[in-house]
Structures are given as C-alpha cells and as structure tokens.
XYZ file of C-alpha atoms in Angstrom:
679
model
C 17.571 93.746 32.127
C 17.657 89.940 32.392
C 18.119 90.224 36.142
C 14.905 92.283 36.407
C 12.993 89.758 34.305
C 13.971 86.927 36.632
C 13.300 88.883 39.812
C 9.658 88.130 40.640
C 7.706 90.437 42.930
C 5.807 88.865 45.850
C 2.492 88.794 43.960
C 4.131 87.062 40.988
C 5.672 84.461 43.308
C 2.279 83.798 44.899
C 0.673 83.477 41.470
C 3.398 81.092 40.310
C 2.892 78.896 43.375
C -0.875 78.999 42.851
C -0.503 77.836 39.239
C 1.868 75.075 40.367
C -0.695 73.867 42.905
C -3.412 73.827 40.241
C -1.193 71.845 37.855
C -0.251 69.132 40.351
C -3.892 68.945 41.458
C -5.003 68.388 37.877
C -2.306 65.742 37.470
C -3.432 64.064 40.677
C -7.045 64.116 39.491
C -6.089 62.437 36.213
C -4.250 59.712 38.142
C -6.879 59.079 40.810
C -9.897 59.490 38.524
C -8.506 58.456 35.150
C -11.445 56.154 34.412
C -13.946 58.990 34.906
C -11.923 61.322 32.691
C -11.857 58.679 29.952
C -15.616 58.215 30.241
C -16.103 61.954 29.802
C -13.842 62.093 26.736
C -15.754 59.163 25.231
C -19.061 61.001 25.667
C -17.568 64.161 24.155
C -16.405 62.123 21.178
C -19.845 60.555 20.740
C -21.512 63.988 20.583
C -18.882 66.160 18.838
C -16.538 63.639 17.145
C -13.689 65.490 18.855
C -11.288 62.924 20.318
C -9.422 64.111 23.396
C -6.408 62.097 24.529
C -7.121 59.331 27.035
C -5.083 58.751 30.163
C -3.747 55.448 31.413
C -5.945 54.046 34.152
C -3.805 53.019 37.132
C -5.539 50.688 39.601
C -4.873 50.583 43.317
C -2.781 47.609 44.414
C -4.920 46.088 47.140
C -3.539 43.955 49.920
C -4.670 40.527 51.026
C -7.239 41.865 53.504
C -8.933 44.010 50.828
C -8.518 42.065 47.619
C -8.843 38.571 49.005
C -6.246 35.846 48.586
C -4.489 33.314 50.754
C -2.239 33.321 53.811
C 0.213 30.399 53.935
C 2.545 29.331 56.718
C 5.411 26.914 55.979
C 7.581 25.062 58.484
C 11.231 24.534 57.513
C 12.756 21.160 58.458
C 16.009 22.079 60.219
C 16.917 18.700 61.709
C 19.977 18.329 59.436
C 21.096 21.963 59.749
C 23.598 22.999 62.439
C 22.194 25.450 64.983
C 24.525 28.212 63.863
C 23.387 27.971 60.233
C 19.632 27.858 60.770
C 18.986 31.592 60.507
C 20.882 31.759 57.212
C 19.087 28.658 55.907
C 15.682 30.135 56.794
C 16.533 33.378 55.012
C 17.603 31.316 52.001
C 14.252 29.520 51.952
C 12.453 32.861 52.092
C 14.454 34.221 49.154
C 13.757 31.101 47.089
C 10.005 31.202 47.767
C 9.930 34.907 46.955
C 11.592 34.301 43.583
C 9.238 31.397 42.899
C 6.142 33.472 43.725
C 7.409 36.362 41.600
C 7.790 33.986 38.651
C 4.192 32.924 39.195
C 3.120 36.549 38.663
C 1.327 37.187 41.951
C 0.698 40.890 42.529
C 2.644 42.320 45.470
C 3.362 39.070 47.348
C 4.598 39.191 50.924
C 7.146 36.577 52.021
C 8.724 36.876 55.447
C 10.310 34.681 58.094
C 8.844 34.030 61.504
C 10.330 32.053 64.341
C 10.518 29.217 65.032
C 11.648 28.222 61.522
C 8.521 29.443 59.767
C 7.920 31.331 56.541
C 4.743 33.378 56.063
C 3.502 33.886 52.484
C 0.638 36.248 51.614
C -0.694 36.074 48.060
C -3.227 38.811 47.344
C -5.773 38.508 44.560
C -4.689 35.038 43.527
C -7.245 33.028 41.548
C -5.781 29.506 41.693
C -4.547 28.951 45.243
C -3.711 25.278 44.709
C -1.527 26.032 41.697
C 0.425 28.629 43.672
C 0.867 26.206 46.586
C 2.115 23.534 44.195
C 4.614 25.899 42.589
C 5.972 26.936 45.982
C 6.084 23.374 47.302
C 7.578 21.958 44.121
C 10.577 24.242 44.256
C 13.237 21.541 44.205
C 15.464 20.503 47.048
C 18.665 19.618 45.202
C 21.194 17.468 47.063
C 24.398 15.635 46.139
C 25.076 12.474 48.126
C 27.952 10.026 48.195
C 27.784 6.283 48.674
C 28.280 4.953 52.173
C 30.997 2.345 52.558
C 28.748 -0.273 54.153
C 25.461 -1.793 53.009
C 23.227 -3.630 55.470
C 20.092 -5.695 55.853
C 16.951 -4.386 57.483
C 16.763 -4.832 61.236
C 13.976 -6.848 62.847
C 12.458 -3.641 64.170
C 12.444 -2.120 60.678
C 10.883 -5.246 59.188
C 8.198 -5.293 61.858
C 7.467 -1.615 61.362
C 7.208 -2.030 57.582
C 4.889 -5.039 57.856
C 2.597 -3.317 60.344
C 2.432 -0.125 58.272
C 1.620 -2.047 55.091
C -0.989 -4.219 56.848
C -2.880 -1.162 58.089
C -2.585 0.540 54.697
C -3.881 -2.530 52.842
C -6.834 -2.969 55.208
C -7.768 0.664 54.704
C -7.434 0.303 50.911
C -9.682 -2.787 50.853
C -12.323 -0.994 52.909
C -12.297 2.083 50.641
C -12.375 -0.072 47.486
C -15.526 -1.754 48.785
C -17.144 1.658 49.251
C -16.156 2.698 45.731
C -17.643 -0.458 44.243
C -20.835 0.137 46.244
C -21.219 3.484 44.505
C -19.997 5.992 47.096
C -18.587 9.210 45.655
C -15.024 8.710 44.371
C -14.029 12.366 44.906
C -15.257 12.433 48.506
C -13.465 9.165 49.316
C -10.256 10.483 47.743
C -10.433 13.664 49.787
C -10.770 11.790 53.081
C -8.574 8.742 52.407
C -5.929 9.330 49.729
C -2.278 9.641 50.745
C -1.489 11.739 47.662
C -1.393 15.243 49.139
C -1.186 16.838 45.700
C -4.476 15.418 44.425
C -6.693 14.493 47.365
C -8.246 17.949 47.739
C -9.170 17.862 44.033
C -11.041 14.586 44.356
C -7.930 12.615 43.373
C -7.696 14.307 39.960
C -4.340 13.457 38.350
C -5.185 15.394 35.201
C -4.276 14.000 31.798
C -1.483 11.420 31.662
C 0.164 9.739 28.696
C 2.334 6.716 28.176
C 5.281 9.111 28.247
C 4.453 10.988 31.443
C 3.059 8.122 33.548
C 3.332 4.728 31.834
C 2.402 2.772 34.991
C -0.962 4.496 35.361
C -1.717 4.346 31.632
C -1.085 0.597 31.552
C -3.593 0.094 34.381
C -6.428 2.240 32.971
C -6.107 1.941 29.190
C -8.566 -0.979 28.988
C -11.160 0.576 31.328
C -14.431 1.987 30.083
C -14.730 5.741 30.594
C -16.315 6.409 33.987
C -15.305 3.033 35.458
C -12.874 2.288 38.262
C -10.474 -0.577 38.767
C -12.238 -3.458 40.512
C -9.118 -4.615 42.337
C -6.357 -2.789 44.151
C -3.541 -1.923 41.774
C 0.072 -1.849 42.913
C 2.429 0.810 41.555
C 5.795 2.144 42.636
C 3.959 4.634 44.880
C 1.701 2.170 46.685
C -1.763 0.633 46.382
C -4.107 2.447 43.999
C -7.790 2.690 43.187
C -8.019 4.308 39.749
C -10.889 5.848 37.842
C -10.791 6.643 34.120
C -12.634 9.951 33.795
C -12.156 10.406 30.056
C -9.691 9.704 27.272
C -8.900 11.438 24.025
C -6.310 11.941 21.345
C -3.743 14.528 22.366
C -4.025 17.614 20.176
C -1.416 20.187 19.260
C -1.937 23.187 21.611
C -1.295 25.536 18.686
C -3.382 23.593 16.127
C -6.422 22.055 17.804
C -7.378 20.031 14.743
C -3.960 18.317 14.621
C -3.420 15.092 16.594
C 0.021 14.792 18.172
C 2.060 11.737 17.221
C 4.884 9.741 18.709
C 7.440 7.805 16.753
C 9.621 4.776 17.368
C 12.957 5.190 15.586
C 16.653 4.314 15.524
C 19.571 6.399 14.310
C 23.212 6.312 13.355
C 25.202 9.273 14.679
C 28.603 10.282 13.339
C 30.036 13.142 15.382
C 33.076 15.400 14.931
C 35.406 17.209 17.299
C 33.719 20.625 17.106
C 30.199 19.259 17.618
C 28.460 19.775 20.958
C 29.561 17.349 23.702
C 31.593 15.351 21.215
C 34.637 13.235 21.999
C 35.311 12.391 18.350
C 38.631 13.219 16.737
C 37.111 13.469 13.249
C 36.926 16.806 11.489
C 33.521 17.942 10.258
C 34.493 17.094 6.678
C 35.716 13.628 7.660
C 32.489 12.937 9.587
C 30.386 14.002 6.592
C 32.379 11.805 4.229
C 32.029 8.857 6.611
C 28.246 9.099 6.902
C 27.955 9.507 3.118
C 29.772 6.191 2.712
C 27.388 4.589 5.225
C 24.395 6.107 3.391
C 25.399 4.290 0.207
C 25.155 0.888 1.932
C 22.362 1.443 4.465
C 18.927 -0.206 4.174
C 16.126 -0.780 6.638
C 17.173 -4.442 6.800
C 20.850 -3.876 7.688
C 20.278 -0.687 9.726
C 20.657 -2.368 13.130
C 23.972 -4.023 12.233
C 25.325 -0.824 10.659
C 24.339 1.174 13.752
C 26.114 -1.295 16.041
C 29.231 -0.989 13.893
C 29.360 2.767 13.277
C 27.055 4.829 15.574
C 28.653 6.599 18.546
C 27.119 6.723 22.015
C 25.099 4.311 24.179
C 22.420 3.723 21.516
C 24.986 2.177 19.155
C 25.263 -1.228 20.868
C 21.432 -1.419 20.820
C 21.326 -0.870 17.072
C 20.773 2.874 17.481
C 17.365 2.354 19.108
C 15.803 5.523 20.554
C 12.489 3.932 21.557
C 9.265 5.937 21.427
C 9.457 9.743 21.551
C 7.292 12.745 20.729
C 8.195 15.815 18.694
C 9.360 17.855 21.694
C 11.849 15.199 22.802
C 14.320 15.810 19.976
C 16.076 18.821 18.532
C 14.191 20.515 15.712
C 16.099 19.244 12.610
C 15.789 15.688 13.901
C 12.068 16.005 14.772
C 11.166 17.782 11.546
C 12.693 14.967 9.530
C 11.055 12.087 11.417
C 7.605 13.625 11.844
C 7.204 15.614 8.625
C 9.440 14.160 5.911
C 9.757 10.447 6.491
C 7.591 7.369 5.967
C 7.468 4.280 8.188
C 10.200 1.776 7.288
C 12.206 4.428 5.448
C 15.791 5.517 6.086
C 16.187 9.303 6.060
C 18.572 11.512 4.186
C 21.580 12.827 6.144
C 20.362 15.108 8.948
C 22.716 17.615 10.556
C 22.220 18.723 14.160
C 24.460 20.357 16.740
C 25.697 16.870 17.669
C 26.811 15.732 14.235
C 25.291 13.855 11.278
C 22.428 11.367 11.529
C 20.755 8.680 9.468
C 17.332 7.802 10.899
C 15.160 4.706 10.505
C 11.491 5.429 11.225
C 10.027 2.169 12.572
C 6.503 2.965 13.830
C 4.158 5.905 14.395
C 0.993 6.264 16.497
C -1.372 8.862 17.918
C -0.676 9.971 21.476
C -3.538 8.983 23.762
C -4.323 11.089 26.820
C -6.121 9.622 29.810
C -7.761 11.789 32.459
C -7.442 9.786 35.650
C -8.444 10.151 39.294
C -6.742 8.153 42.005
C -7.008 7.128 45.621
C -3.503 6.252 46.795
C -2.523 4.219 49.848
C 1.189 4.426 50.423
C 3.135 1.335 51.442
C 6.679 1.057 52.714
C 9.455 -0.911 51.065
C 13.040 -1.704 51.898
C 13.960 1.463 50.055
C 12.228 3.539 52.739
C 14.704 2.181 55.264
C 17.869 1.448 53.329
C 17.249 2.855 49.836
C 19.127 -0.172 48.402
C 22.419 1.679 48.560
C 22.623 4.013 51.519
C 23.719 7.526 50.777
C 25.115 10.172 53.045
C 24.803 13.887 52.540
C 27.625 16.004 51.270
C 27.597 19.726 51.945
C 26.899 20.404 48.258
C 23.242 21.410 47.705
C 21.189 23.780 45.606
C 22.555 26.672 47.657
C 25.766 26.503 45.624
C 23.970 26.312 42.277
C 24.765 29.269 40.038
C 22.601 28.370 37.056
C 21.031 25.479 35.172
C 20.673 25.071 31.384
C 19.028 22.662 28.963
C 21.505 20.732 26.847
C 21.476 17.511 24.814
C 23.340 14.250 25.104
C 25.378 13.936 21.885
C 25.057 10.171 21.972
C 21.273 9.885 21.824
C 20.085 13.507 21.484
C 18.095 13.202 24.708
C 17.606 16.427 26.691
C 19.485 16.761 29.942
C 20.071 19.466 32.516
C 23.508 21.022 32.883
C 24.474 22.531 36.249
C 27.023 25.246 36.900
C 28.118 25.796 40.495
C 29.477 28.969 42.031
C 33.089 29.186 43.220
C 32.401 27.497 46.539
C 30.306 24.785 44.888
C 32.927 24.111 42.194
C 35.578 23.520 44.830
C 33.274 21.253 46.839
C 32.277 19.243 43.744
C 35.926 18.749 42.798
C 36.706 17.426 46.292
C 33.654 15.134 46.248
C 34.556 13.588 42.882
C 38.212 13.192 43.892
C 37.384 11.123 46.994
C 34.755 9.028 45.169
C 36.738 7.779 42.163
C 35.208 4.545 40.912
C 32.105 5.098 43.071
C 28.763 6.694 42.380
C 27.519 10.134 43.368
C 23.756 10.435 43.574
C 21.838 13.555 42.632
C 18.644 13.816 44.681
C 15.769 16.089 43.723
C 13.098 16.474 46.405
C 14.542 13.435 48.234
C 14.329 11.198 45.139
C 17.427 9.956 43.353
C 17.234 11.062 39.727
C 20.783 10.268 38.673
C 23.667 8.314 40.166
C 26.632 8.404 37.765
C 29.927 6.677 38.446
C 32.898 9.010 38.911
C 35.647 8.124 36.455
C 37.921 11.079 37.184
C 38.131 14.202 39.305
C 35.822 16.876 37.838
C 37.033 20.455 37.906
C 35.289 23.588 36.680
C 32.104 23.222 38.707
C 29.913 21.504 36.086
C 27.579 18.544 36.504
C 24.818 16.917 34.442
C 21.387 15.572 35.423
C 20.473 12.989 32.814
C 17.266 11.015 32.582
C 14.325 10.341 30.311
C 13.410 14.007 30.052
C 11.328 15.557 27.323
C 12.433 19.030 26.285
C 9.410 20.439 28.118
C 10.295 18.554 31.318
C 13.949 19.618 31.091
C 12.962 23.264 30.591
C 10.589 23.128 33.550
C 13.276 21.625 35.778
C 15.768 24.290 34.657
C 13.211 26.999 35.388
C 12.600 25.590 38.852
C 16.301 25.222 39.621
C 17.117 28.735 38.410
C 14.273 30.085 40.527
C 16.135 28.604 43.441
C 16.692 25.231 44.988
C 15.489 25.084 48.576
C 18.307 24.885 51.139
C 16.030 22.803 53.391
C 12.672 21.009 52.959
C 9.444 22.836 53.863
C 5.947 21.714 54.866
C 2.715 23.698 54.534
C 1.256 23.787 58.073
C -1.415 26.463 57.737
C -3.571 27.914 54.993
C -6.150 30.653 55.435
C -8.119 32.060 52.536
C -9.625 35.556 52.592
C -12.609 35.957 50.275
C -12.819 38.927 47.924
C -16.284 39.695 49.311
C -14.797 40.211 52.768
C -12.284 42.619 51.247
C -15.074 44.507 49.497
C -16.971 44.790 52.780
C -13.845 46.143 54.477
C -13.311 48.724 51.748
C -16.975 49.752 51.868
C -16.913 50.095 55.661
C -13.667 52.070 55.538
C -14.989 54.359 52.824
C -18.191 54.922 54.777
C -16.266 55.780 57.940
C -13.895 58.042 55.990
C -16.714 59.891 54.230
C -18.672 60.421 57.463
C -15.561 61.695 59.212
C -14.663 63.953 56.302
C -18.156 65.464 56.153
C -18.035 66.138 59.888
C -14.648 67.847 59.532
C -15.876 69.943 56.581
C -18.993 71.108 58.459
C -16.976 71.982 61.562
C -14.290 73.906 59.658
C -16.789 75.970 57.671
C -19.090 76.748 60.627
C -16.267 77.590 63.006
C -13.738 79.284 60.730
C -16.077 80.647 58.024
C -14.269 81.580 54.816
C -10.809 80.397 55.863
C -12.479 77.151 56.913
C -13.674 76.804 53.320
C -10.071 77.381 52.172
C -8.950 74.637 54.576
C -11.503 72.292 53.006
C -10.122 73.070 49.537
C -6.600 72.399 50.834
C -7.804 69.155 52.389
C -9.350 68.054 49.086
C -6.032 68.656 47.319
C -4.295 66.711 50.077
C -6.587 63.727 49.511
C -6.107 63.834 45.728
C -2.304 63.881 46.038
C -2.166 61.087 48.615
C -4.381 58.802 46.526
C -2.296 59.582 43.423
C 0.852 58.559 45.292
C -0.856 55.363 46.470
C -1.443 54.453 42.820
C 1.950 55.431 41.394
C 4.419 54.522 44.151
C 6.139 51.307 42.977
C 5.374 48.413 45.271
C 2.879 50.301 47.438
C -0.042 48.104 48.478
C -3.197 49.466 50.083
C -4.243 47.396 53.080
C -6.998 47.810 55.646
C -4.486 49.113 58.167
C -3.171 51.456 55.482
C -6.663 52.877 54.990
C -6.799 53.480 58.747
C -3.504 55.341 58.534
C -4.824 57.428 55.637
C -7.994 58.386 57.519
C -5.943 59.271 60.605
C -3.599 61.390 58.489
C -6.621 63.458 57.373
C -7.043 64.407 61.011
C -3.362 65.329 61.174
C -3.797 67.561 58.120
C -6.782 69.325 59.726
C -4.840 69.697 62.972
C -2.164 71.775 61.227
C -4.832 74.067 59.756
C -6.446 74.502 63.190
C -3.126 75.604 64.691
C -2.607 78.092 61.859
C -6.127 79.509 62.014
C -6.036 79.954 65.792
C -2.805 81.935 65.447
C -4.398 83.829 62.570
C -7.380 84.702 64.785
C -5.049 86.050 67.485
C -3.174 88.179 64.973
C -6.428 89.654 63.640
C -7.573 90.527 67.161
C -4.477 92.730 67.398
C -5.873 94.627 64.363
C -2.982 93.687 62.087
C -3.460 93.936 58.310
C -4.535 90.648 56.745
C -1.295 90.118 54.803
C 0.833 90.596 57.922
C -1.552 88.519 60.031
C -1.231 85.613 57.576
C 2.572 85.851 57.585
C 2.831 86.028 61.393
C 0.271 83.265 61.925
C 2.253 80.817 59.812
C 5.571 81.842 61.365
C 4.300 81.339 64.929
C 2.322 78.148 64.242
C 5.174 76.460 62.404
C 7.216 75.296 65.482
C 4.183 73.502 66.957
C 3.293 71.906 63.608
C 6.912 70.858 63.044
C 7.432 69.310 66.482
C 4.101 67.480 66.477
C 4.655 65.973 63.051
C 8.303 65.054 63.679
C 7.354 63.135 66.830
C 4.654 61.265 64.872
C 7.084 60.471 62.032
C 9.622 59.083 64.532
C 6.906 56.847 65.985
C 5.979 55.691 62.466
C 9.622 54.849 61.700
C 9.834 52.733 64.853
C 6.597 50.927 63.986
C 7.759 50.325 60.421
C 11.145 48.978 61.483
C 10.175 46.636 64.292
C 6.642 45.375 63.663
C 4.730 43.015 61.377
C 3.336 43.710 57.926
C -0.100 44.841 59.164
C 1.364 47.553 61.384
C 3.952 48.425 58.725
C 1.130 49.341 56.312
C -0.432 51.624 58.911
C 2.902 53.288 59.748
C 3.915 53.816 56.111
C 0.549 55.299 55.107
C 0.445 57.608 58.117
C 4.020 58.755 57.500
C 3.261 59.472 53.854
C 0.078 61.327 54.826
C 1.980 63.496 57.292
C 4.464 64.526 54.601
C 1.686 65.547 52.201
C -0.290 67.246 55.014
C 2.721 69.464 55.735
C 2.712 70.519 52.088
C -1.052 71.142 52.037
C -1.071 73.145 55.267
C 2.089 75.219 54.818
C 2.090 75.713 51.040
C -1.450 75.170 49.746
C -3.420 76.807 52.575
C -1.045 79.789 52.780
C -1.087 80.351 49.026
C -4.896 80.200 48.910
C -5.154 82.689 51.793
C -2.790 85.101 50.048
C -4.645 84.730 46.716
C -8.251 84.944 47.945
C -7.933 87.412 50.832
C -7.997 90.790 49.067
C -9.107 94.275 50.086
C -12.738 93.132 50.370
C -11.770 90.970 53.312
C -10.462 93.868 55.426
C -14.009 95.183 55.837
C -15.554 91.745 56.386
C -13.300 90.160 58.966
C -16.286 88.481 60.654
C -16.872 86.519 57.435
C -13.288 85.405 57.346
C -12.649 84.119 60.813
C -15.797 84.625 62.896
C -15.731 86.395 66.238
C-alpha cells in the first residue's frame, strides 16, 4: 500500500515539478523585489489593518564601476628584499592590505598583486577616500634593528647635500610665508607647497591637537588669536612650519558632551607583590598590603616625595613617584577613578588596588584639556639623523612578518600602557639569537622607519616576547595593537596612482545597461511570440523565471559583486537561454510535421535537442573557466556571470520549458497545432 502511495504517475510527477517551479519563482520574486512586496503589505495594512509578514530587503552588491569608489595602485619598495623572496613579500603586502581594508568595513574590496611589485586596491562605495588611504598607508612596518659596531661623522658630500637641501627648503618657506602674510589662501598654499603628504590635500588641516598628542605644535599656537597664523617660521622636529590656529575649545567627553575632560598631575607610591602583573617583588600580597598600610600612617603631602623615593618600586620611585600630567584614559580604571572622581588637589588618596599592586596617590594639580584645531604648511629639512641617525642601525631579519599577535599591557612600575609582542616559532628563535649576540647593547624597534624604543639587552630573551614601551595613552596603545594585529607590512609601500569613479557615472552605466537589456528583451519576446506562437509565449514565461532566479542568486550569493562587465555577461546569458529554447522548438516543429502526438513530440524534441544544447553550453563554460582563471577582475566578473547564467538557463530550458509544455498543451492543442507552433 505504501509503495503505491509513493509511486507517482507521470501526471503527478509533472504537477509536482510545476508546483516546485512556482515555489522557487515566488521565493525568487520575494528576494529580487522584496522592497515592492513590503510596500504592498504596508498599503494592505493601512486599508485593512491586516499585517502580513515583511521580507528582508537584500540589496545588490555593486562593483566599483557601478557604485563609484576609488582605484588605488601601490608600489612596494623591494630594494632590501632578495630577488627570490620578492614574490612572497608582495603576496604578504597584499594580505596585510586586505585585512586592513576589511577592518575598515569597505564592501567587497578587491586587493590583488600586479607586476612589477604593485598592489591594486579597489574600494567600491567608499565615502571617505582619504581616510581609507590613510588606514592602508598607516599599516605599520615593524622592524627590529641591532646597533652597528662603528659610529662615524658625516662625510663632506653628506654635509654639502644637507646644507643645499635645507637652503632650498628655507628659501621656499620664506617665500610662502610672505604670501600667507599678504593674505593669500592658506589652504591653497598648503596644497601646493606643504611637504606633509597626510595633510596637504586637506588644506594642511592637522585636526585637533592637545598638549598630550602634539606638545610642540600646541606650544607654538597656544598664544595665537583664532584665525591668525604665525608671523615667523617655526622650527619643529619635522622641519620649518607655518601654522594657523583655526579654532580652540575645551575638550569634551565624547559620551557626555556637557562634561569637560580633565588632566591631572600626580605622583604615586607603588608596593607590588609576587603574584601581581609584571612584578619582580618577593612580597606576598598580604605582606605588600601590610607594608603600604604602615606607609599610609606616616604619609603626608609634604613628605610624599621622600617616602616615594624610599619605598616606591619602579622608575618613578627615584623621581619621588612623579607621573607627570595624564588624562583619564592613560591609567587603569581603579587608579583613574580615584584621581579624577574621589580626590582633591593636594590630598593623598586611600590605598588603591590595581593589577600591579597597591598605590598611594598624591594629586598635585588639575586642569581642563584644551584642544587646538591647527592647519600647517610644512617644509622638511634634513639633519644629521637623516644620514647617520646618531647611532647607525642595521636590519635583522626579524620584522612584522614573524609577529603572531600584539596586546595592550601595563608597566607595573608606573602603570603606563605599553604594547606586548608575541612572535611565532620562527620569530621567537630569531629574537633569542638577536638578544644573545647583543648582550649589553641596544636593540631598536622601528615602526614605519622611526625608532620608538631602543632597550638595552641585559640577558638572552627566550619565549618570543618583546615590549614596545613609550608615552602611550591607552587609546594610542589600543590603536597600535589593532594596526599590528591587522598585519605589519613586510615591506614599505607608496601610493603611485589614485583614480576615483563617481557614483553618477555608475548610475549612468546601470541606466544604459538596463536600457540595452530591456530593449533586447522586448525584441526577443516579440520574436519568440510571433515566430513560435503559443510555445513562444511559454518560452517567454520560462525566460522570465530565468531572470528572476539569476537576479536572486546575484543578491544572495556571498561575496558576489555586480559589475558592468557582469551585467554584460548577464545580458549575453539571456541570449544563451533563448538559444536553447530555439533548438528545442525547432526539433519540436520537426516532430509535429511527422504528425506525432503532442506528448510524444515534446519528449522526442527534448531528447534530440539535448546533445546540441549540452555541447554548446559545455564549450562556453570551459571558455568561462579559462577567462576566470587567467584574466583580470573585469573579465572575471563577465566570465562568472555568464557561467552562472548558463547554469540557470539549462534549468529553465530543460526543466521549466518542458514542464510548462506538458502542463499547458492539452487535448485542445491537438486540433490547433497552427496556434502552437505556426506553419
């Protein structure tokens, strides 16, 4: 009995297939036209108060040529890379940039290598091109260098070169300063003259700086009136500067706009214990607590410095525990909460426990944080450091390529944030060898060609761990960790080309493609109906289902991006879908001329047309695979879309068209063959 229930007769099988086609068509319609369905349900609700379920609207992912965006070309500097390692290094740069762009949140970015030593980056739909370029370019080049055995003086040629470079730079700076003072536009002069590549295109805009982030600049502009520029050339560590104070304000809390952010000057006494983070103390936690309680009994604001020198651990102890000025984000939360929220100026705190041990804190001063919005025109000058860098360093083979991960941690001596590095197996071995051969010497850590730390090696370091210490805020340390974990560049890169595609151009391309597609589709529909009559109408229905399914796949296929070349492939695949129907209908016409019954004619037509359809489509798919494997991204989009269209066209021609013919061609059609197929 069960066997009979599951044995479907031919008509039941046809009906089941027909229902399946209707269901997937409805699903495809909801995907491709979800916004229209939701509009209809909203109108129904407005009139009847009956709320039908909405569907999730899935947008098309448009490529650079349709959505607009930017096309960037970077050149990798391979002068220090052996010839045999350059391909691997270039692939490493590509992977790093790809991770960096993905962190930025760009939709469907394209990052690929191109010889010689170039990386092509396409960012579709991006709103802030400069920010994306900065994030790619700022991906750090992390290098570990060891001290060369010999120091030297500058050669006569180097001295002459430096003097000539600085003379030309100073003359240019004086000329531009005169133009600024005469009232010429500061932004235009910055764009054409500034040596600061990061700000010149923005009119020299440095953004807001504080005494913490850029003390040199703040010192030079703090006494200016808003809107004024410096009347003389200013010298900083970067070169000669012309500065303009755009505006200044109190820095507000980003989460509470009515709250002014403060910074505090304070000192502390730290008593650590052996289980505390980064502690070298032999005290137990109980012993450390008892010790700081004894200190608390004697401590006053007057004797704090002497007590700190006597008892506090770490480098701040000899300086009386001085921590200098810091903001809330610079210290761990228990420490900051005490100083900023629960302590008055001149007061010694209660005992504060952090991950580093127990603290007593003297709050010395407090002030509002001032922010200065500054624009600059920079003229770089050369110094001895450009030639000798005071101590000359030579590269080791240890770079960011061997970095496994970076973390934020805190120095137990002064609670300052620092960046901990963990190398992979290869890097750990290399770091151990480097420290072993440099005992008593310094190893410099360079980030983007600047030395940020140069600690002295006291012993061989095993385990693959290193520390980057400096005057980081927590925010700065977290940003550096994020950048390092995104990937340190194996080699430096330079942006050599930038092309921006406007969204309006993309819209014009879409409109032109849609117009061409609609005209072509209408022509195909008219031809099929006039030439093949009723079965031509069935082919049009099949073609409509084909289009719905292809567009639904475009929207739902992860990572699929619609490009202009992809649209061309889609339109061409419509022709391929029609071609299969033409082959079937011509065979069908021949079978009918032999006076065969319609059901048999349909069966024989499909059986005899299938080899031609199969061979034609297979040859096209093979061509698409070759194009996809060995060509550029533009051609890849065309090949992928055409290949996908061919697969769906096979389904629409063999399954959909055949099912519709078997469903709609009944007994009435036997007497009206002229209406079905024509003469």
